[in-house]
mmCIF file with all atom_site columns, C-alpha atoms in Angstrom:
data_model
loop_
_atom_site.group_PDB
_atom_site.id
_atom_site.type_symbol
_atom_site.label_atom_id
_atom_site.label_alt_id
_atom_site.label_comp_id
_atom_site.label_asym_id
_atom_site.label_entity_id
_atom_site.label_seq_id
_atom_site.pdbx_PDB_ins_code
_atom_site.Cartn_x
_atom_site.Cartn_y
_atom_site.Cartn_z
_atom_site.occupancy
_atom_site.B_iso_or_equiv
_atom_site.pdbx_formal_charge
_atom_site.auth_seq_id
_atom_site.auth_comp_id
_atom_site.auth_asym_id
_atom_site.auth_atom_id
_atom_site.pdbx_PDB_model_num
ATOM 1   C CA . MET A 1 1   ? 89.845 92.306 135.542 1.00 0.00 ? 11  MET A CA 1
ATOM 2   C CA . GLN A 1 2   ? 89.526 88.784 134.192 1.00 0.00 ? 12  GLN A CA 1
ATOM 3   C CA . VAL A 1 3   ? 91.293 86.197 136.376 1.00 0.00 ? 13  VAL A CA 1
ATOM 4   C CA . LYS A 1 4   ? 92.569 83.029 134.740 1.00 0.00 ? 14  LYS A CA 1
ATOM 5   C CA . ARG A 1 5   ? 93.716 81.131 137.835 1.00 0.00 ? 15  ARG A CA 1
ATOM 6   C CA . LEU A 1 6   ? 92.515 80.963 141.424 1.00 0.00 ? 16  LEU A CA 1
ATOM 7   C CA . ASP A 1 7   ? 95.069 80.979 144.251 1.00 0.00 ? 17  ASP A CA 1
ATOM 8   C CA . GLY A 1 8   ? 94.779 80.923 148.028 1.00 0.00 ? 18  GLY A CA 1
ATOM 9   C CA . GLU A 1 9   ? 94.594 84.670 148.581 1.00 0.00 ? 19  GLU A CA 1
ATOM 10  C CA . LEU A 1 10  ? 91.881 85.122 145.981 1.00 0.00 ? 20  LEU A CA 1
ATOM 11  C CA . PHE A 1 11  ? 89.970 82.145 147.344 1.00 0.00 ? 21  PHE A CA 1
ATOM 12  C CA . LYS A 1 12  ? 90.092 83.721 150.789 1.00 0.00 ? 22  LYS A CA 1
ATOM 13  C CA . GLY A 1 13  ? 88.675 86.954 149.367 1.00 0.00 ? 23  GLY A CA 1
ATOM 14  C CA . LEU A 1 14  ? 85.881 85.065 147.655 1.00 0.00 ? 24  LEU A CA 1
ATOM 15  C CA . VAL A 1 15  ? 84.885 83.240 150.836 1.00 0.00 ? 25  VAL A CA 1
ATOM 16  C CA . ILE A 1 16  ? 84.949 86.418 152.925 1.00 0.00 ? 26  ILE A CA 1
ATOM 17  C CA . ASN A 1 17  ? 82.745 88.263 150.424 1.00 0.00 ? 27  ASN A CA 1
ATOM 18  C CA . GLY A 1 18  ? 80.433 85.260 150.175 1.00 0.00 ? 28  GLY A CA 1
ATOM 19  C CA . CYS A 1 19  ? 80.143 85.275 153.954 1.00 0.00 ? 29  CYS A CA 1
ATOM 20  C CA . GLU A 1 20  ? 79.354 88.993 154.006 1.00 0.00 ? 30  GLU A CA 1
ATOM 21  C CA . ASN A 1 21  ? 76.636 88.558 151.389 1.00 0.00 ? 31  ASN A CA 1
ATOM 22  C CA . LEU A 1 22  ? 75.050 85.757 153.392 1.00 0.00 ? 32  LEU A CA 1
ATOM 23  C CA . LYS A 1 23  ? 75.225 87.883 156.551 1.00 0.00 ? 33  LYS A CA 1
ATOM 24  C CA . ALA A 1 24  ? 73.323 90.623 154.729 1.00 0.00 ? 34  ALA A CA 1
ATOM 25  C CA . ASN A 1 25  ? 70.574 88.153 153.770 1.00 0.00 ? 35  ASN A CA 1
ATOM 26  C CA . TYR A 1 26  ? 70.541 85.456 156.434 1.00 0.00 ? 36  TYR A CA 1
ATOM 27  C CA . GLN A 1 27  ? 67.269 86.582 157.987 1.00 0.00 ? 37  GLN A CA 1
ATOM 28  C CA . TYR A 1 28  ? 65.496 86.129 154.665 1.00 0.00 ? 38  TYR A CA 1
ATOM 29  C CA . VAL A 1 29  ? 66.992 82.644 154.446 1.00 0.00 ? 39  VAL A CA 1
ATOM 30  C CA . ASP A 1 30  ? 65.656 81.958 157.950 1.00 0.00 ? 40  ASP A CA 1
ATOM 31  C CA . SER A 1 31  ? 62.187 82.978 156.780 1.00 0.00 ? 41  SER A CA 1
ATOM 32  C CA . LEU A 1 32  ? 62.222 80.315 154.041 1.00 0.00 ? 42  LEU A CA 1
ATOM 33  C CA . ASN A 1 33  ? 63.039 77.456 156.411 1.00 0.00 ? 43  ASN A CA 1
ATOM 34  C CA . VAL A 1 34  ? 60.300 74.801 156.298 1.00 0.00 ? 44  VAL A CA 1
ATOM 35  C CA . PHE A 1 35  ? 62.388 71.637 155.760 1.00 0.00 ? 45  PHE A CA 1
ATOM 36  C CA . PRO A 1 36  ? 63.271 69.343 157.452 1.00 0.00 ? 46  PRO A CA 1
ATOM 37  C CA . ILE A 1 37  ? 61.510 71.225 160.270 1.00 0.00 ? 47  ILE A CA 1
ATOM 38  C CA . PRO A 1 38  ? 60.217 74.829 160.230 1.00 0.00 ? 48  PRO A CA 1
ATOM 39  C CA . ASP A 1 39  ? 62.520 76.150 162.953 1.00 0.00 ? 49  ASP A CA 1
ATOM 40  C CA . GLY A 1 40  ? 63.586 79.275 161.063 1.00 0.00 ? 50  GLY A CA 1
ATOM 41  C CA . ASP A 1 41  ? 67.326 78.966 161.651 1.00 0.00 ? 51  ASP A CA 1
ATOM 42  C CA . THR A 1 42  ? 68.877 77.842 158.353 1.00 0.00 ? 52  THR A CA 1
ATOM 43  C CA . GLY A 1 43  ? 70.332 81.243 157.511 1.00 0.00 ? 53  GLY A CA 1
ATOM 44  C CA . THR A 1 44  ? 71.631 81.703 161.037 1.00 0.00 ? 54  THR A CA 1
ATOM 45  C CA . ASN A 1 45  ? 73.273 78.276 161.054 1.00 0.00 ? 55  ASN A CA 1
ATOM 46  C CA . MET A 1 46  ? 74.894 78.757 157.653 1.00 0.00 ? 56  MET A CA 1
ATOM 47  C CA . ARG A 1 47  ? 76.119 82.176 158.684 1.00 0.00 ? 57  ARG A CA 1
ATOM 48  C CA . MET A 1 48  ? 77.737 80.873 161.870 1.00 0.00 ? 58  MET A CA 1
ATOM 49  C CA . THR A 1 49  ? 79.322 78.028 159.922 1.00 0.00 ? 59  THR A CA 1
ATOM 50  C CA . ILE A 1 50  ? 80.947 80.117 157.209 1.00 0.00 ? 60  ILE A CA 1
ATOM 51  C CA . GLU A 1 51  ? 81.975 82.766 159.755 1.00 0.00 ? 61  GLU A CA 1
ATOM 52  C CA . GLY A 1 52  ? 83.923 80.007 161.479 1.00 0.00 ? 62  GLY A CA 1
ATOM 53  C CA . GLY A 1 53  ? 85.862 79.431 158.280 1.00 0.00 ? 63  GLY A CA 1
ATOM 54  C CA . VAL A 1 54  ? 86.475 83.134 157.738 1.00 0.00 ? 64  VAL A CA 1
ATOM 55  C CA . ASN A 1 55  ? 87.687 83.652 161.300 1.00 0.00 ? 65  ASN A CA 1
ATOM 56  C CA . GLU A 1 56  ? 90.186 80.843 160.808 1.00 0.00 ? 66  GLU A CA 1
ATOM 57  C CA . VAL A 1 57  ? 91.973 82.641 157.976 1.00 0.00 ? 67  VAL A CA 1
ATOM 58  C CA . TYR A 1 58  ? 91.137 86.330 158.324 1.00 0.00 ? 68  TYR A CA 1
ATOM 59  C CA . SER A 1 59  ? 94.647 87.311 159.418 1.00 0.00 ? 69  SER A CA 1
ATOM 60  C CA . ILE A 1 60  ? 96.470 84.623 157.426 1.00 0.00 ? 70  ILE A CA 1
ATOM 61  C CA . HIS A 1 61  ? 98.247 85.172 154.104 1.00 0.00 ? 71  HIS A CA 1
ATOM 62  C CA . GLU A 1 62  ? 98.594 82.008 152.056 1.00 0.00 ? 72  GLU A CA 1
ATOM 63  C CA . HIS A 1 63  ? 98.887 81.797 148.271 1.00 0.00 ? 73  HIS A CA 1
ATOM 64  C CA . ASN A 1 64  ? 98.620 78.014 148.130 1.00 0.00 ? 74  ASN A CA 1
ATOM 65  C CA . ILE A 1 65  ? 94.949 77.339 147.436 1.00 0.00 ? 75  ILE A CA 1
ATOM 66  C CA . TYR A 1 66  ? 94.929 73.897 149.018 1.00 0.00 ? 76  TYR A CA 1
ATOM 67  C CA . GLU A 1 67  ? 96.458 75.146 152.265 1.00 0.00 ? 77  GLU A CA 1
ATOM 68  C CA . MET A 1 68  ? 94.021 78.068 152.377 1.00 0.00 ? 78  MET A CA 1
ATOM 69  C CA . SER A 1 69  ? 90.985 75.922 151.582 1.00 0.00 ? 79  SER A CA 1
ATOM 70  C CA . LYS A 1 70  ? 92.024 73.362 154.203 1.00 0.00 ? 80  LYS A CA 1
ATOM 71  C CA . LYS A 1 71  ? 92.101 76.022 156.920 1.00 0.00 ? 81  LYS A CA 1
ATOM 72  C CA . ILE A 1 72  ? 88.736 77.446 155.845 1.00 0.00 ? 82  ILE A CA 1
ATOM 73  C CA . SER A 1 73  ? 87.226 73.973 155.717 1.00 0.00 ? 83  SER A CA 1
ATOM 74  C CA . ARG A 1 74  ? 88.433 73.134 159.214 1.00 0.00 ? 84  ARG A CA 1
ATOM 75  C CA . GLY A 1 75  ? 87.086 76.392 160.625 1.00 0.00 ? 85  GLY A CA 1
ATOM 76  C CA . MET A 1 76  ? 83.698 75.688 159.068 1.00 0.00 ? 86  MET A CA 1
ATOM 77  C CA . LEU A 1 77  ? 83.646 72.100 160.287 1.00 0.00 ? 87  LEU A CA 1
ATOM 78  C CA . MET A 1 78  ? 84.424 73.049 163.866 1.00 0.00 ? 88  MET A CA 1
ATOM 79  C CA . ASN A 1 79  ? 81.746 75.764 163.832 1.00 0.00 ? 89  ASN A CA 1
ATOM 80  C CA . ALA A 1 80  ? 79.078 73.936 161.830 1.00 0.00 ? 90  ALA A CA 1
ATOM 81  C CA . ARG A 1 81  ? 75.546 74.459 163.127 1.00 0.00 ? 91  ARG A CA 1
ATOM 82  C CA . GLY A 1 82  ? 72.411 72.536 162.219 1.00 0.00 ? 92  GLY A CA 1
ATOM 83  C CA . ASN A 1 83  ? 71.829 70.371 159.161 1.00 0.00 ? 93  ASN A CA 1
ATOM 84  C CA . SER A 1 84  ? 72.421 73.220 156.725 1.00 0.00 ? 94  SER A CA 1
ATOM 85  C CA . GLY A 1 85  ? 75.664 74.250 158.386 1.00 0.00 ? 95  GLY A CA 1
ATOM 86  C CA . VAL A 1 86  ? 77.007 70.706 158.470 1.00 0.00 ? 96  VAL A CA 1
ATOM 87  C CA . ILE A 1 87  ? 76.189 70.215 154.782 1.00 0.00 ? 97  ILE A CA 1
ATOM 88  C CA . LEU A 1 88  ? 77.811 73.543 153.898 1.00 0.00 ? 98  LEU A CA 1
ATOM 89  C CA . SER A 1 89  ? 80.951 72.590 155.815 1.00 0.00 ? 99  SER A CA 1
ATOM 90  C CA . GLN A 1 90  ? 81.064 69.245 154.023 1.00 0.00 ? 100 GLN A CA 1
ATOM 91  C CA . ILE A 1 91  ? 80.776 70.914 150.611 1.00 0.00 ? 101 ILE A CA 1
ATOM 92  C CA . PHE A 1 92  ? 83.813 73.026 151.440 1.00 0.00 ? 102 PHE A CA 1
ATOM 93  C CA . ARG A 1 93  ? 85.602 70.026 152.925 1.00 0.00 ? 103 ARG A CA 1
ATOM 94  C CA . GLY A 1 94  ? 85.167 68.155 149.650 1.00 0.00 ? 104 GLY A CA 1
ATOM 95  C CA . ILE A 1 95  ? 86.257 71.179 147.640 1.00 0.00 ? 105 ILE A CA 1
ATOM 96  C CA . SER A 1 96  ? 89.408 71.329 149.737 1.00 0.00 ? 106 SER A CA 1
ATOM 97  C CA . LYS A 1 97  ? 90.102 67.656 149.060 1.00 0.00 ? 107 LYS A CA 1
ATOM 98  C CA . GLY A 1 98  ? 89.670 68.342 145.362 1.00 0.00 ? 108 GLY A CA 1
ATOM 99  C CA . LEU A 1 99  ? 92.259 71.122 145.542 1.00 0.00 ? 109 LEU A CA 1
ATOM 100 C CA . GLU A 1 100 ? 94.917 68.985 147.237 1.00 0.00 ? 110 GLU A CA 1
ATOM 101 C CA . GLY A 1 101 ? 98.270 69.185 145.529 1.00 0.00 ? 111 GLY A CA 1
ATOM 102 C CA . TYR A 1 102 ? 97.605 72.483 143.755 1.00 0.00 ? 112 TYR A CA 1
ATOM 103 C CA . ASP A 1 103 ? 99.031 75.946 144.416 1.00 0.00 ? 113 ASP A CA 1
ATOM 104 C CA . GLN A 1 104 ? 96.410 77.465 142.112 1.00 0.00 ? 114 GLN A CA 1
ATOM 105 C CA . VAL A 1 105 ? 93.753 76.136 139.752 1.00 0.00 ? 115 VAL A CA 1
ATOM 106 C CA . ASP A 1 106 ? 92.085 76.987 136.471 1.00 0.00 ? 116 ASP A CA 1
ATOM 107 C CA . SER A 1 107 ? 88.382 76.590 135.672 1.00 0.00 ? 117 SER A CA 1
ATOM 108 C CA . ILE A 1 108 ? 88.704 72.902 134.822 1.00 0.00 ? 118 ILE A CA 1
ATOM 109 C CA . LYS A 1 109 ? 90.317 72.002 138.141 1.00 0.00 ? 119 LYS A CA 1
ATOM 110 C CA . LEU A 1 110 ? 87.864 74.216 140.005 1.00 0.00 ? 120 LEU A CA 1
ATOM 111 C CA . ALA A 1 111 ? 84.938 72.375 138.426 1.00 0.00 ? 121 ALA A CA 1
ATOM 112 C CA . GLN A 1 112 ? 86.453 69.076 139.510 1.00 0.00 ? 122 GLN A CA 1
ATOM 113 C CA . ALA A 1 113 ? 86.811 70.393 143.060 1.00 0.00 ? 123 ALA A CA 1
ATOM 114 C CA . LEU A 1 114 ? 83.142 71.421 143.108 1.00 0.00 ? 124 LEU A CA 1
ATOM 115 C CA . GLU A 1 115 ? 82.171 67.903 142.052 1.00 0.00 ? 125 GLU A CA 1
ATOM 116 C CA . ARG A 1 116 ? 84.265 66.560 144.916 1.00 0.00 ? 126 ARG A CA 1
ATOM 117 C CA . GLY A 1 117 ? 82.462 68.924 147.268 1.00 0.00 ? 127 GLY A CA 1
ATOM 118 C CA . VAL A 1 118 ? 79.068 67.593 146.210 1.00 0.00 ? 128 VAL A CA 1
ATOM 119 C CA . GLU A 1 119 ? 80.256 64.005 146.576 1.00 0.00 ? 129 GLU A CA 1
ATOM 120 C CA . GLN A 1 120 ? 81.490 64.702 150.108 1.00 0.00 ? 130 GLN A CA 1
ATOM 121 C CA . ALA A 1 121 ? 78.245 66.420 151.117 1.00 0.00 ? 131 ALA A CA 1
ATOM 122 C CA . TYR A 1 122 ? 76.030 63.579 149.871 1.00 0.00 ? 132 TYR A CA 1
ATOM 123 C CA . LYS A 1 123 ? 78.135 61.050 151.760 1.00 0.00 ? 133 LYS A CA 1
ATOM 124 C CA . ALA A 1 124 ? 77.757 63.060 154.958 1.00 0.00 ? 134 ALA A CA 1
ATOM 125 C CA . VAL A 1 125 ? 73.937 62.886 154.910 1.00 0.00 ? 135 VAL A CA 1
ATOM 126 C CA . LYS A 1 126 ? 72.308 59.632 155.971 1.00 0.00 ? 136 LYS A CA 1
ATOM 127 C CA . LYS A 1 127 ? 69.211 60.133 153.837 1.00 0.00 ? 137 LYS A CA 1
ATOM 128 C CA . PRO A 1 128 ? 69.891 62.828 151.200 1.00 0.00 ? 138 PRO A CA 1
ATOM 129 C CA . ALA A 1 129 ? 66.746 64.656 150.097 1.00 0.00 ? 139 ALA A CA 1
ATOM 130 C CA . GLU A 1 130 ? 66.481 66.184 146.635 1.00 0.00 ? 140 GLU A CA 1
ATOM 131 C CA . GLY A 1 131 ? 65.176 69.728 146.371 1.00 0.00 ? 141 GLY A CA 1
ATOM 132 C CA . THR A 1 132 ? 67.625 70.939 149.013 1.00 0.00 ? 142 THR A CA 1
ATOM 133 C CA . ILE A 1 133 ? 71.039 72.609 149.085 1.00 0.00 ? 143 ILE A CA 1
ATOM 134 C CA . LEU A 1 134 ? 72.434 69.243 147.991 1.00 0.00 ? 144 LEU A CA 1
ATOM 135 C CA . THR A 1 135 ? 70.532 69.373 144.715 1.00 0.00 ? 145 THR A CA 1
ATOM 136 C CA . VAL A 1 136 ? 71.408 72.994 144.072 1.00 0.00 ? 146 VAL A CA 1
ATOM 137 C CA . ALA A 1 137 ? 75.115 72.349 144.656 1.00 0.00 ? 147 ALA A CA 1
ATOM 138 C CA . LYS A 1 138 ? 74.987 69.171 142.559 1.00 0.00 ? 148 LYS A CA 1
ATOM 139 C CA . ASP A 1 139 ? 73.306 70.846 139.585 1.00 0.00 ? 149 ASP A CA 1
ATOM 140 C CA . GLY A 1 140 ? 75.765 73.726 139.643 1.00 0.00 ? 150 GLY A CA 1
ATOM 141 C CA . ALA A 1 141 ? 78.809 71.470 139.837 1.00 0.00 ? 151 ALA A CA 1
ATOM 142 C CA . HIS A 1 142 ? 77.499 69.213 137.087 1.00 0.00 ? 152 HIS A CA 1
ATOM 143 C CA . LYS A 1 143 ? 76.967 72.097 134.683 1.00 0.00 ? 153 LYS A CA 1
ATOM 144 C CA . MET A 1 144 ? 80.444 73.468 135.312 1.00 0.00 ? 154 MET A CA 1
ATOM 145 C CA . SER A 1 145 ? 82.023 70.057 134.802 1.00 0.00 ? 155 SER A CA 1
ATOM 146 C CA . LEU A 1 146 ? 80.431 70.058 131.347 1.00 0.00 ? 156 LEU A CA 1
ATOM 147 C CA . ILE A 1 147 ? 81.323 73.573 130.203 1.00 0.00 ? 157 ILE A CA 1
ATOM 148 C CA . ALA A 1 148 ? 84.551 74.511 132.011 1.00 0.00 ? 158 ALA A CA 1
ATOM 149 C CA . ASN A 1 149 ? 87.543 74.789 129.702 1.00 0.00 ? 159 ASN A CA 1
ATOM 150 C CA . SER A 1 150 ? 91.089 76.132 129.713 1.00 0.00 ? 160 SER A CA 1
ATOM 151 C CA . ARG A 1 151 ? 90.005 79.405 128.089 1.00 0.00 ? 161 ARG A CA 1
ATOM 152 C CA . MET A 1 152 ? 87.287 80.167 130.656 1.00 0.00 ? 162 MET A CA 1
ATOM 153 C CA . SER A 1 153 ? 88.226 82.828 133.187 1.00 0.00 ? 163 SER A CA 1
ATOM 154 C CA . ILE A 1 154 ? 87.381 82.428 136.865 1.00 0.00 ? 164 ILE A CA 1
ATOM 155 C CA . ASN A 1 155 ? 84.994 85.376 136.434 1.00 0.00 ? 165 ASN A CA 1
ATOM 156 C CA . GLU A 1 156 ? 83.132 83.620 133.622 1.00 0.00 ? 166 GLU A CA 1
ATOM 157 C CA . PHE A 1 157 ? 83.152 80.421 135.643 1.00 0.00 ? 167 PHE A CA 1
ATOM 158 C CA . PHE A 1 158 ? 81.387 81.964 138.623 1.00 0.00 ? 168 PHE A CA 1
ATOM 159 C CA . ASN A 1 159 ? 78.933 83.808 136.390 1.00 0.00 ? 169 ASN A CA 1
ATOM 160 C CA . GLU A 1 160 ? 77.842 80.561 134.716 1.00 0.00 ? 170 GLU A CA 1
ATOM 161 C CA . TYR A 1 161 ? 77.893 78.723 138.035 1.00 0.00 ? 171 TYR A CA 1
ATOM 162 C CA . LEU A 1 162 ? 75.589 81.269 139.672 1.00 0.00 ? 172 LEU A CA 1
ATOM 163 C CA . ILE A 1 163 ? 73.159 81.148 136.747 1.00 0.00 ? 173 ILE A CA 1
ATOM 164 C CA . GLU A 1 164 ? 72.774 77.382 137.131 1.00 0.00 ? 174 GLU A CA 1
ATOM 165 C CA . LEU A 1 165 ? 72.500 77.583 140.919 1.00 0.00 ? 175 LEU A CA 1
ATOM 166 C CA . ASN A 1 166 ? 69.639 80.067 140.619 1.00 0.00 ? 176 ASN A CA 1
ATOM 167 C CA . GLU A 1 167 ? 67.872 77.944 138.029 1.00 0.00 ? 177 GLU A CA 1
ATOM 168 C CA . SER A 1 168 ? 68.236 74.870 140.225 1.00 0.00 ? 178 SER A CA 1
ATOM 169 C CA . LEU A 1 169 ? 66.972 76.818 143.243 1.00 0.00 ? 179 LEU A CA 1
ATOM 170 C CA . ILE A 1 170 ? 63.835 77.780 141.338 1.00 0.00 ? 180 ILE A CA 1
ATOM 171 C CA . ARG A 1 171 ? 63.209 74.080 140.632 1.00 0.00 ? 181 ARG A CA 1
ATOM 172 C CA . THR A 1 172 ? 63.457 72.968 144.279 1.00 0.00 ? 182 THR A CA 1
ATOM 173 C CA . PRO A 1 173 ? 59.678 73.237 144.982 1.00 0.00 ? 183 PRO A CA 1
ATOM 174 C CA . ASP A 1 174 ? 59.064 70.755 142.160 1.00 0.00 ? 184 ASP A CA 1
ATOM 175 C CA . LEU A 1 175 ? 61.261 68.223 143.945 1.00 0.00 ? 185 LEU A CA 1
ATOM 176 C CA . LEU A 1 176 ? 60.169 68.768 147.535 1.00 0.00 ? 186 LEU A CA 1
ATOM 177 C CA . PRO A 1 177 ? 56.377 68.994 148.030 1.00 0.00 ? 187 PRO A CA 1
ATOM 178 C CA . VAL A 1 178 ? 56.653 70.764 151.406 1.00 0.00 ? 188 VAL A CA 1
ATOM 179 C CA . LEU A 1 179 ? 58.338 73.693 149.640 1.00 0.00 ? 189 LEU A CA 1
ATOM 180 C CA . LYS A 1 180 ? 55.589 73.944 147.043 1.00 0.00 ? 190 LYS A CA 1
ATOM 181 C CA . GLU A 1 181 ? 52.938 73.810 149.748 1.00 0.00 ? 191 GLU A CA 1
ATOM 182 C CA . ALA A 1 182 ? 54.613 76.701 151.578 1.00 0.00 ? 192 ALA A CA 1
ATOM 183 C CA . GLY A 1 183 ? 55.283 78.648 148.371 1.00 0.00 ? 193 GLY A CA 1
ATOM 184 C CA . VAL A 1 184 ? 59.032 78.935 148.983 1.00 0.00 ? 194 VAL A CA 1
ATOM 185 C CA . VAL A 1 185 ? 62.327 77.727 147.564 1.00 0.00 ? 195 VAL A CA 1
ATOM 186 C CA . ASP A 1 186 ? 64.733 75.694 149.674 1.00 0.00 ? 196 ASP A CA 1
ATOM 187 C CA . SER A 1 187 ? 66.330 77.794 152.393 1.00 0.00 ? 197 SER A CA 1
ATOM 188 C CA . GLY A 1 188 ? 69.695 76.020 152.346 1.00 0.00 ? 198 GLY A CA 1
ATOM 189 C CA . GLY A 1 189 ? 69.881 76.312 148.587 1.00 0.00 ? 199 GLY A CA 1
ATOM 190 C CA . GLN A 1 190 ? 69.082 80.019 148.848 1.00 0.00 ? 200 GLN A CA 1
ATOM 191 C CA . GLY A 1 191 ? 71.817 80.483 151.436 1.00 0.00 ? 201 GLY A CA 1
ATOM 192 C CA . PHE A 1 192 ? 74.326 78.766 149.177 1.00 0.00 ? 202 PHE A CA 1
ATOM 193 C CA . VAL A 1 193 ? 73.292 80.990 146.275 1.00 0.00 ? 203 VAL A CA 1
ATOM 194 C CA . TYR A 1 194 ? 73.925 84.086 148.402 1.00 0.00 ? 204 TYR A CA 1
ATOM 195 C CA . ILE A 1 195 ? 77.428 82.829 149.208 1.00 0.00 ? 205 ILE A CA 1
ATOM 196 C CA . ILE A 1 196 ? 78.305 82.249 145.549 1.00 0.00 ? 206 ILE A CA 1
ATOM 197 C CA . GLU A 1 197 ? 76.690 85.558 144.571 1.00 0.00 ? 207 GLU A CA 1
ATOM 198 C CA . GLY A 1 198 ? 79.010 87.292 147.037 1.00 0.00 ? 208 GLY A CA 1
ATOM 199 C CA . MET A 1 199 ? 81.980 85.517 145.488 1.00 0.00 ? 209 MET A CA 1
ATOM 200 C CA . LEU A 1 200 ? 81.050 86.705 141.997 1.00 0.00 ? 210 LEU A CA 1
ATOM 201 C CA . ARG A 1 201 ? 80.569 90.243 143.263 1.00 0.00 ? 211 ARG A CA 1
ATOM 202 C CA . PHE A 1 202 ? 84.104 90.134 144.681 1.00 0.00 ? 212 PHE A CA 1
ATOM 203 C CA . LEU A 1 203 ? 85.457 89.079 141.291 1.00 0.00 ? 213 LEU A CA 1
ATOM 204 C CA . ASN A 1 204 ? 83.578 92.021 139.780 1.00 0.00 ? 214 ASN A CA 1
ATOM 205 C CA . GLY A 1 205 ? 85.313 94.412 142.181 1.00 0.00 ? 215 GLY A CA 1
ATOM 206 C CA . GLU A 1 206 ? 82.525 94.783 144.744 1.00 0.00 ? 216 GLU A CA 1
ATOM 207 C CA . GLU A 1 207 ? 83.613 94.112 148.305 1.00 0.00 ? 217 GLU A CA 1
ATOM 208 C CA . ILE A 1 208 ? 80.728 93.733 150.739 1.00 0.00 ? 218 ILE A CA 1
ATOM 209 C CA . HIS A 1 209 ? 81.008 95.035 154.288 1.00 0.00 ? 219 HIS A CA 1
ATOM 210 C CA . PHE A 1 210 ? 77.804 94.192 156.113 1.00 0.00 ? 220 PHE A CA 1
ATOM 211 C CA . GLU A 1 211 ? 77.139 96.008 159.367 1.00 0.00 ? 221 GLU A CA 1
ATOM 212 C CA . GLU A 1 212 ? 74.285 94.580 161.368 1.00 0.00 ? 222 GLU A CA 1
ATOM 213 C CA . GLU A 1 213 ? 72.086 96.843 163.433 1.00 0.00 ? 223 GLU A CA 1
ATOM 214 C CA . VAL A 1 214 ? 72.082 95.884 167.098 1.00 0.00 ? 224 VAL A CA 1
ATOM 215 C CA . THR A 1 215 ? 68.609 95.851 168.622 1.00 0.00 ? 225 THR A CA 1
ATOM 216 C CA . GLN A 1 216 ? 67.358 94.855 172.039 1.00 0.00 ? 226 GLN A CA 1
ATOM 217 C CA . ASP A 1 217 ? 64.278 92.720 172.345 1.00 0.00 ? 227 ASP A CA 1
ATOM 218 C CA . ASN A 1 218 ? 63.120 91.688 175.778 1.00 0.00 ? 228 ASN A CA 1
ATOM 219 C CA . GLU A 1 219 ? 60.268 89.586 174.498 1.00 0.00 ? 229 GLU A CA 1
ATOM 220 C CA . GLU A 1 220 ? 60.750 85.862 174.722 1.00 0.00 ? 230 GLU A CA 1
ATOM 221 C CA . GLU A 1 221 ? 60.822 84.044 171.426 1.00 0.00 ? 231 GLU A CA 1
ATOM 222 C CA . ASN A 1 222 ? 59.891 80.502 170.559 1.00 0.00 ? 232 ASN A CA 1
ATOM 223 C CA . VAL A 1 223 ? 63.168 79.113 169.361 1.00 0.00 ? 233 VAL A CA 1
ATOM 224 C CA . GLY A 1 224 ? 63.751 75.692 167.854 1.00 0.00 ? 234 GLY A CA 1
ATOM 225 C CA . TYR A 1 225 ? 66.964 73.833 168.475 1.00 0.00 ? 235 TYR A CA 1
ATOM 226 C CA . CYS A 1 226 ? 69.188 71.658 166.303 1.00 0.00 ? 236 CYS A CA 1
ATOM 227 C CA . ALA A 1 227 ? 71.745 69.258 167.729 1.00 0.00 ? 237 ALA A CA 1
ATOM 228 C CA . GLU A 1 228 ? 74.792 68.101 165.826 1.00 0.00 ? 238 GLU A CA 1
ATOM 229 C CA . LEU A 1 229 ? 77.896 66.039 166.496 1.00 0.00 ? 239 LEU A CA 1
ATOM 230 C CA . VAL A 1 230 ? 81.198 66.749 164.793 1.00 0.00 ? 240 VAL A CA 1
ATOM 231 C CA . VAL A 1 231 ? 83.563 63.798 164.417 1.00 0.00 ? 241 VAL A CA 1
ATOM 232 C CA . VAL A 1 232 ? 87.065 64.774 163.271 1.00 0.00 ? 242 VAL A CA 1
#
């Protein structure tokens, strides 16, 4: 079914499905992590961050998209982990700001909210690096700001958005030499693509329910650590 406007309940469904898709692929995202340091935790951090947003609204019913997005954003902010998680939370914080005053939005307003999300994320990083999740999100938002129109369904919007995100992700090694040297794309950008892919799959009627296998490993692992400070 083609959806013309996005409300709070649908937005919640999109975020939950995006979270589930990331959960199904977070270990691959971890394996790509070479920037800013190769600590192999980008997927894990992004997963924990978006799960924080999902947990905030899982049992809540709210049709107002701004109110729903505000709750999701706060949950992500309070559970943000690592650089990638903080940036992801800031993208959603900016999106929420862009949705303020609306019960539901069409493709044009959604594109404007994505632009606001990118603006917020860039402001949150002291020294933004191109070839990262920031670039991927920026390229996607820019394309949608150019092509979104009143006739475009939300389904078509996310399809076009995902196409541009993937194309931008492929270009990340050309912008960040450390990625090209390692032969990988940016891990944060890949994680963001998985989230948006999950959202599109929800719009296409495919709900994802990821069940992780529980394994026990008594061997010690060399684990890197990220430290972050959240100021509300």
